[in-house]
Amino acid sequence: MKKFHKFLHSNGYYFVIVLAGLFSLVILVLSYIPHFNISRSPYIEIDIATLLIFCFDYFGRLYLAKDKGDFFRHNILDLLAILPFNTIFNAFRVFRVVNVLRFAKVFTLIRFIGTAGKMQKNAKKFLRINGFIYLIIICGIVLVTAAISYSLAENVSLSNSFWWAIVTASTVGYGDVAPTTLVGRISAVSLMIIGIGFIGTLTSTITNYFTQETSEKSDDKLDQILVKLDKIEKENHELHHEIDELKKQKK
């Protein structure tokens, strides 16, 4: 049990998971390119290999989990990522990016570089404000889903669909690619709502970040002043005590 737990948390295993996740996402993108057949070698072998790796990862962590029910509730996306291929669930392979992010801690070696470590700390703090990290994940899922839906509904290449999705979500709207079907228009509406919400939340998050930075600096200075005052008070008390002792000796 301990050896298996150590294996699942080794740097080598993290590296394999990251590679498998990246390969899986590449295969997913290729599968939506018109006239591109991923059922031929070597793509089919890579697809099956990534499935086996993520199945091993999911059931391995499930085996080690003390509370199986809690593990199931918090790893729904991981379960969706290992659903069988060549079905309606094929698009759920995009959720394997969650595994890539979870195992990306293999790159925490950059913490040994002072500047990178400081940037990482500030980035984590920024992403926690207003739950901004969750908004990014939701926006990413909506963006990918809308682009794929638009590609299938409008019979447009995946590259043009992602271009359209990004332009629509950013509220730029060049108009070079426009939806004509009901599915395409619904996708456009979802991207518009997400885009407006993202920009508004981003502005608020940036404001709150710098406000908190200023507030924390003020609090730190106040704490330092209070510490110094406590120190002065103790020294003053000791001096009074020494003076009283000297007075007693003279008497």
mmCIF file of N, CA and C in Angstrom, residues 120-184:
data_model
loop_
_atom_site.group_PDB
_atom_site.id
_atom_site.type_symbol
_atom_site.label_atom_id
_atom_site.label_comp_id
_atom_site.label_asym_id
_atom_site.label_seq_id
_atom_site.Cartn_x
_atom_site.Cartn_y
_atom_site.Cartn_z
ATOM 1 N N GLN A 120 4.552 32.949 -8.720
ATOM 2 C CA GLN A 120 3.615 31.850 -8.513
ATOM 3 C C GLN A 120 2.720 32.130 -7.313
ATOM 4 N N LYS A 121 3.311 32.669 -6.250
ATOM 5 C CA LYS A 121 2.552 32.992 -5.041
ATOM 6 C C LYS A 121 1.512 34.064 -5.332
ATOM 7 N N ASN A 122 1.924 35.095 -6.069
ATOM 8 C CA ASN A 122 1.001 36.172 -6.407
ATOM 9 C C ASN A 122 -0.107 35.688 -7.333
ATOM 10 N N ALA A 123 0.253 34.768 -8.255
ATOM 11 C CA ALA A 123 -0.744 34.232 -9.180
ATOM 12 C C ALA A 123 -1.799 33.429 -8.430
ATOM 13 N N LYS A 124 -1.381 32.610 -7.456
ATOM 14 C CA LYS A 124 -2.331 31.832 -6.659
ATOM 15 C C LYS A 124 -3.269 32.752 -5.888
ATOM 16 N N LYS A 125 -2.692 33.799 -5.323
ATOM 17 C CA LYS A 125 -3.494 34.751 -4.552
ATOM 18 C C LYS A 125 -4.496 35.451 -5.455
ATOM 19 N N PHE A 126 -4.071 35.815 -6.657
ATOM 20 C CA PHE A 126 -4.940 36.497 -7.607
ATOM 21 C C PHE A 126 -6.092 35.590 -8.043
ATOM 22 N N LEU A 127 -5.784 34.314 -8.302
ATOM 23 C CA LEU A 127 -6.803 33.382 -8.782
ATOM 24 C C LEU A 127 -7.842 33.044 -7.724
ATOM 25 N N ARG A 128 -7.478 33.212 -6.439
ATOM 26 C CA ARG A 128 -8.426 32.901 -5.361
ATOM 27 C C ARG A 128 -9.425 34.024 -5.124
ATOM 28 N N ILE A 129 -9.081 35.244 -5.541
ATOM 29 C CA ILE A 129 -9.967 36.384 -5.320
ATOM 30 C C ILE A 129 -11.230 36.216 -6.148
ATOM 31 N N ASN A 130 -12.383 36.398 -5.499
ATOM 32 C CA ASN A 130 -13.694 36.296 -6.155
ATOM 33 C C ASN A 130 -13.927 34.930 -6.808
ATOM 34 N N GLY A 131 -13.135 33.902 -6.410
ATOM 35 C CA GLY A 131 -13.277 32.586 -7.040
ATOM 36 C C GLY A 131 -12.939 32.631 -8.520
ATOM 37 N N PHE A 132 -11.943 33.479 -8.876
ATOM 38 C CA PHE A 132 -11.617 33.716 -10.285
ATOM 39 C C PHE A 132 -11.156 32.449 -11.001
ATOM 40 N N ILE A 133 -10.497 31.545 -10.278
ATOM 41 C CA ILE A 133 -10.004 30.314 -10.885
ATOM 42 C C ILE A 133 -11.169 29.458 -11.392
ATOM 43 N N TYR A 134 -12.288 29.449 -10.636
ATOM 44 C CA TYR A 134 -13.454 28.671 -11.053
ATOM 45 C C TYR A 134 -14.116 29.286 -12.286
ATOM 46 N N LEU A 135 -14.102 30.613 -12.357
ATOM 47 C CA LEU A 135 -14.653 31.285 -13.532
ATOM 48 C C LEU A 135 -13.838 30.946 -14.779
ATOM 49 N N ILE A 136 -12.515 30.891 -14.626
ATOM 50 C CA ILE A 136 -11.655 30.550 -15.762
ATOM 51 C C ILE A 136 -11.968 29.152 -16.264
ATOM 52 N N ILE A 137 -12.140 28.204 -15.324
ATOM 53 C CA ILE A 137 -12.444 26.818 -15.711
ATOM 54 C C ILE A 137 -13.787 26.749 -16.436
ATOM 55 N N ILE A 138 -14.800 27.422 -15.881
ATOM 56 C CA ILE A 138 -16.130 27.410 -16.496
ATOM 57 C C ILE A 138 -16.091 28.048 -17.887
ATOM 58 N N CYS A 139 -15.394 29.176 -18.005
ATOM 59 C CA CYS A 139 -15.283 29.855 -19.296
ATOM 60 C C CYS A 139 -14.565 28.980 -20.314
ATOM 61 N N GLY A 140 -13.524 28.277 -19.868
ATOM 62 C CA GLY A 140 -12.792 27.385 -20.761
ATOM 63 C C GLY A 140 -13.668 26.260 -21.279
ATOM 64 N N ILE A 141 -14.462 25.667 -20.384
ATOM 65 C CA ILE A 141 -15.357 24.572 -20.780
ATOM 66 C C ILE A 141 -16.418 25.072 -21.757
ATOM 67 N N VAL A 142 -17.012 26.238 -21.439
ATOM 68 C CA VAL A 142 -18.041 26.805 -22.326
ATOM 69 C C VAL A 142 -17.444 27.153 -23.685
ATOM 70 N N LEU A 143 -16.234 27.713 -23.685
ATOM 71 C CA LEU A 143 -15.578 28.094 -24.937
ATOM 72 C C LEU A 143 -15.330 26.884 -25.822
ATOM 73 N N VAL A 144 -14.778 25.828 -25.251
ATOM 74 C CA VAL A 144 -14.484 24.610 -26.016
ATOM 75 C C VAL A 144 -15.774 23.955 -26.502
ATOM 76 N N THR A 145 -16.773 23.860 -25.622
ATOM 77 C CA THR A 145 -18.050 23.241 -25.994
ATOM 78 C C THR A 145 -18.745 24.022 -27.104
ATOM 79 N N ALA A 146 -18.746 25.352 -26.979
ATOM 80 C CA ALA A 146 -19.399 26.193 -27.992
ATOM 81 C C ALA A 146 -18.678 26.084 -29.336
ATOM 82 N N ALA A 147 -17.348 26.059 -29.298
ATOM 83 C CA ALA A 147 -16.577 25.964 -30.547
ATOM 84 C C ALA A 147 -16.833 24.634 -31.253
ATOM 85 N N ILE A 148 -16.851 23.547 -30.486
ATOM 86 C CA ILE A 148 -17.090 22.226 -31.075
ATOM 87 C C ILE A 148 -18.522 22.140 -31.613
ATOM 88 N N SER A 149 -19.485 22.645 -30.837
ATOM 89 C CA SER A 149 -20.886 22.628 -31.280
ATOM 90 C C SER A 149 -21.057 23.443 -32.554
ATOM 91 N N TYR A 150 -20.415 24.600 -32.592
ATOM 92 C CA TYR A 150 -20.501 25.461 -33.779
ATOM 93 C C TYR A 150 -19.878 24.777 -34.998
ATOM 94 N N SER A 151 -18.757 24.114 -34.784
ATOM 95 C CA SER A 151 -18.078 23.419 -35.880
ATOM 96 C C SER A 151 -18.961 22.342 -36.481
ATOM 97 N N LEU A 152 -19.635 21.581 -35.607
ATOM 98 C CA LEU A 152 -20.483 20.489 -36.094
ATOM 99 C C LEU A 152 -21.773 21.016 -36.719
ATOM 100 N N ALA A 153 -22.365 22.051 -36.103
ATOM 101 C CA ALA A 153 -23.643 22.571 -36.588
ATOM 102 C C ALA A 153 -23.492 23.369 -37.879
ATOM 103 N N GLU A 154 -22.416 24.132 -37.989
ATOM 104 C CA GLU A 154 -22.229 25.014 -39.137
ATOM 105 C C GLU A 154 -21.334 24.406 -40.218
ATOM 106 N N ASN A 155 -20.821 23.196 -39.929
ATOM 107 C CA ASN A 155 -19.901 22.528 -40.872
ATOM 108 C C ASN A 155 -18.699 23.421 -41.196
ATOM 109 N N VAL A 156 -18.111 23.954 -40.116
ATOM 110 C CA VAL A 156 -16.944 24.833 -40.233
ATOM 111 C C VAL A 156 -15.754 24.133 -39.600
ATOM 112 N N SER A 157 -14.558 24.417 -40.079
ATOM 113 C CA SER A 157 -13.355 23.794 -39.528
ATOM 114 C C SER A 157 -13.197 24.181 -38.058
ATOM 115 N N LEU A 158 -12.526 23.314 -37.307
ATOM 116 C CA LEU A 158 -12.365 23.548 -35.875
ATOM 117 C C LEU A 158 -11.539 24.806 -35.604
ATOM 118 N N SER A 159 -10.565 25.068 -36.447
ATOM 119 C CA SER A 159 -9.731 26.265 -36.256
ATOM 120 C C SER A 159 -10.569 27.535 -36.401
ATOM 121 N N ASN A 160 -11.431 27.570 -37.428
ATOM 122 C CA ASN A 160 -12.303 28.735 -37.611
ATOM 123 C C ASN A 160 -13.331 28.847 -36.482
ATOM 124 N N SER A 161 -13.776 27.689 -35.968
ATOM 125 C CA SER A 161 -14.754 27.689 -34.875
ATOM 126 C C SER A 161 -14.155 28.283 -33.611
ATOM 127 N N PHE A 162 -12.904 27.914 -33.300
ATOM 128 C CA PHE A 162 -12.249 28.467 -32.107
ATOM 129 C C PHE A 162 -11.980 29.960 -32.295
ATOM 130 N N TRP A 163 -11.609 30.351 -33.505
ATOM 131 C CA TRP A 163 -11.415 31.777 -33.792
ATOM 132 C C TRP A 163 -12.724 32.539 -33.561
ATOM 133 N N TRP A 164 -13.819 31.994 -34.088
ATOM 134 C CA TRP A 164 -15.132 32.616 -33.903
ATOM 135 C C TRP A 164 -15.507 32.679 -32.424
ATOM 136 N N ALA A 165 -15.248 31.595 -31.676
ATOM 137 C CA ALA A 165 -15.605 31.526 -30.252
ATOM 138 C C ALA A 165 -14.842 32.575 -29.447
ATOM 139 N N ILE A 166 -13.561 32.720 -29.723
ATOM 140 C CA ILE A 166 -12.739 33.693 -28.992
ATOM 141 C C ILE A 166 -13.163 35.124 -29.321
ATOM 142 N N VAL A 167 -13.400 35.390 -30.614
ATOM 143 C CA VAL A 167 -13.826 36.732 -31.033
ATOM 144 C C VAL A 167 -15.179 37.087 -30.426
ATOM 145 N N THR A 168 -16.095 36.113 -30.388
ATOM 146 C CA THR A 168 -17.435 36.364 -29.830
ATOM 147 C C THR A 168 -17.366 36.573 -28.322
ATOM 148 N N ALA A 169 -16.605 35.717 -27.629
ATOM 149 C CA ALA A 169 -16.506 35.824 -26.169
ATOM 150 C C ALA A 169 -15.842 37.123 -25.739
ATOM 151 N N SER A 170 -14.922 37.613 -26.551
ATOM 152 C CA SER A 170 -14.227 38.859 -26.221
ATOM 153 C C SER A 170 -15.057 40.088 -26.591
ATOM 154 N N THR A 171 -16.251 39.857 -27.150
ATOM 155 C CA THR A 171 -17.191 40.906 -27.571
ATOM 156 C C THR A 171 -16.619 41.799 -28.674
ATOM 157 N N VAL A 172 -15.600 41.314 -29.400
ATOM 158 C CA VAL A 172 -15.042 42.080 -30.521
ATOM 159 C C VAL A 172 -15.988 41.997 -31.714
ATOM 160 N N GLY A 173 -16.302 40.748 -32.123
ATOM 161 C CA GLY A 173 -17.280 40.525 -33.183
ATOM 162 C C GLY A 173 -16.885 41.086 -34.533
ATOM 163 N N TYR A 174 -15.867 40.487 -35.165
ATOM 164 C CA TYR A 174 -15.443 40.945 -36.494
ATOM 165 C C TYR A 174 -16.508 40.679 -37.555
ATOM 166 N N GLY A 175 -17.268 39.597 -37.387
ATOM 167 C CA GLY A 175 -18.321 39.288 -38.348
ATOM 168 C C GLY A 175 -17.866 38.488 -39.538
ATOM 169 N N ASP A 176 -16.574 38.097 -39.577
ATOM 170 C CA ASP A 176 -16.084 37.291 -40.703
ATOM 171 C C ASP A 176 -16.655 35.876 -40.666
ATOM 172 N N VAL A 177 -17.000 35.400 -39.451
ATOM 173 C CA VAL A 177 -17.653 34.100 -39.292
ATOM 174 C C VAL A 177 -18.895 34.345 -38.440
ATOM 175 N N ALA A 178 -20.066 33.959 -38.955
ATOM 176 C CA ALA A 178 -21.314 34.225 -38.235
ATOM 177 C C ALA A 178 -22.207 32.990 -38.245
ATOM 178 N N PRO A 179 -22.937 32.744 -37.147
ATOM 179 C CA PRO A 179 -23.809 31.568 -37.075
ATOM 180 C C PRO A 179 -25.088 31.747 -37.887
ATOM 181 N N THR A 180 -25.560 30.649 -38.479
ATOM 182 C CA THR A 180 -26.811 30.675 -39.238
ATOM 183 C C THR A 180 -27.809 29.650 -38.706
ATOM 184 N N THR A 181 -27.335 28.670 -37.951
ATOM 185 C CA THR A 181 -28.205 27.637 -37.404
ATOM 186 C C THR A 181 -28.607 27.978 -35.975
ATOM 187 N N LEU A 182 -29.631 27.288 -35.471
ATOM 188 C CA LEU A 182 -30.108 27.523 -34.111
ATOM 189 C C LEU A 182 -29.031 27.165 -33.090
ATOM 190 N N VAL A 183 -28.350 26.027 -33.297
ATOM 191 C CA VAL A 183 -27.287 25.600 -32.378
ATOM 192 C C VAL A 183 -26.161 26.623 -32.361
ATOM 193 N N GLY A 184 -25.802 27.124 -33.524
ATOM 194 C CA GLY A 184 -24.745 28.121 -33.614
ATOM 195 C C GLY A 184 -25.094 29.404 -32.890
#
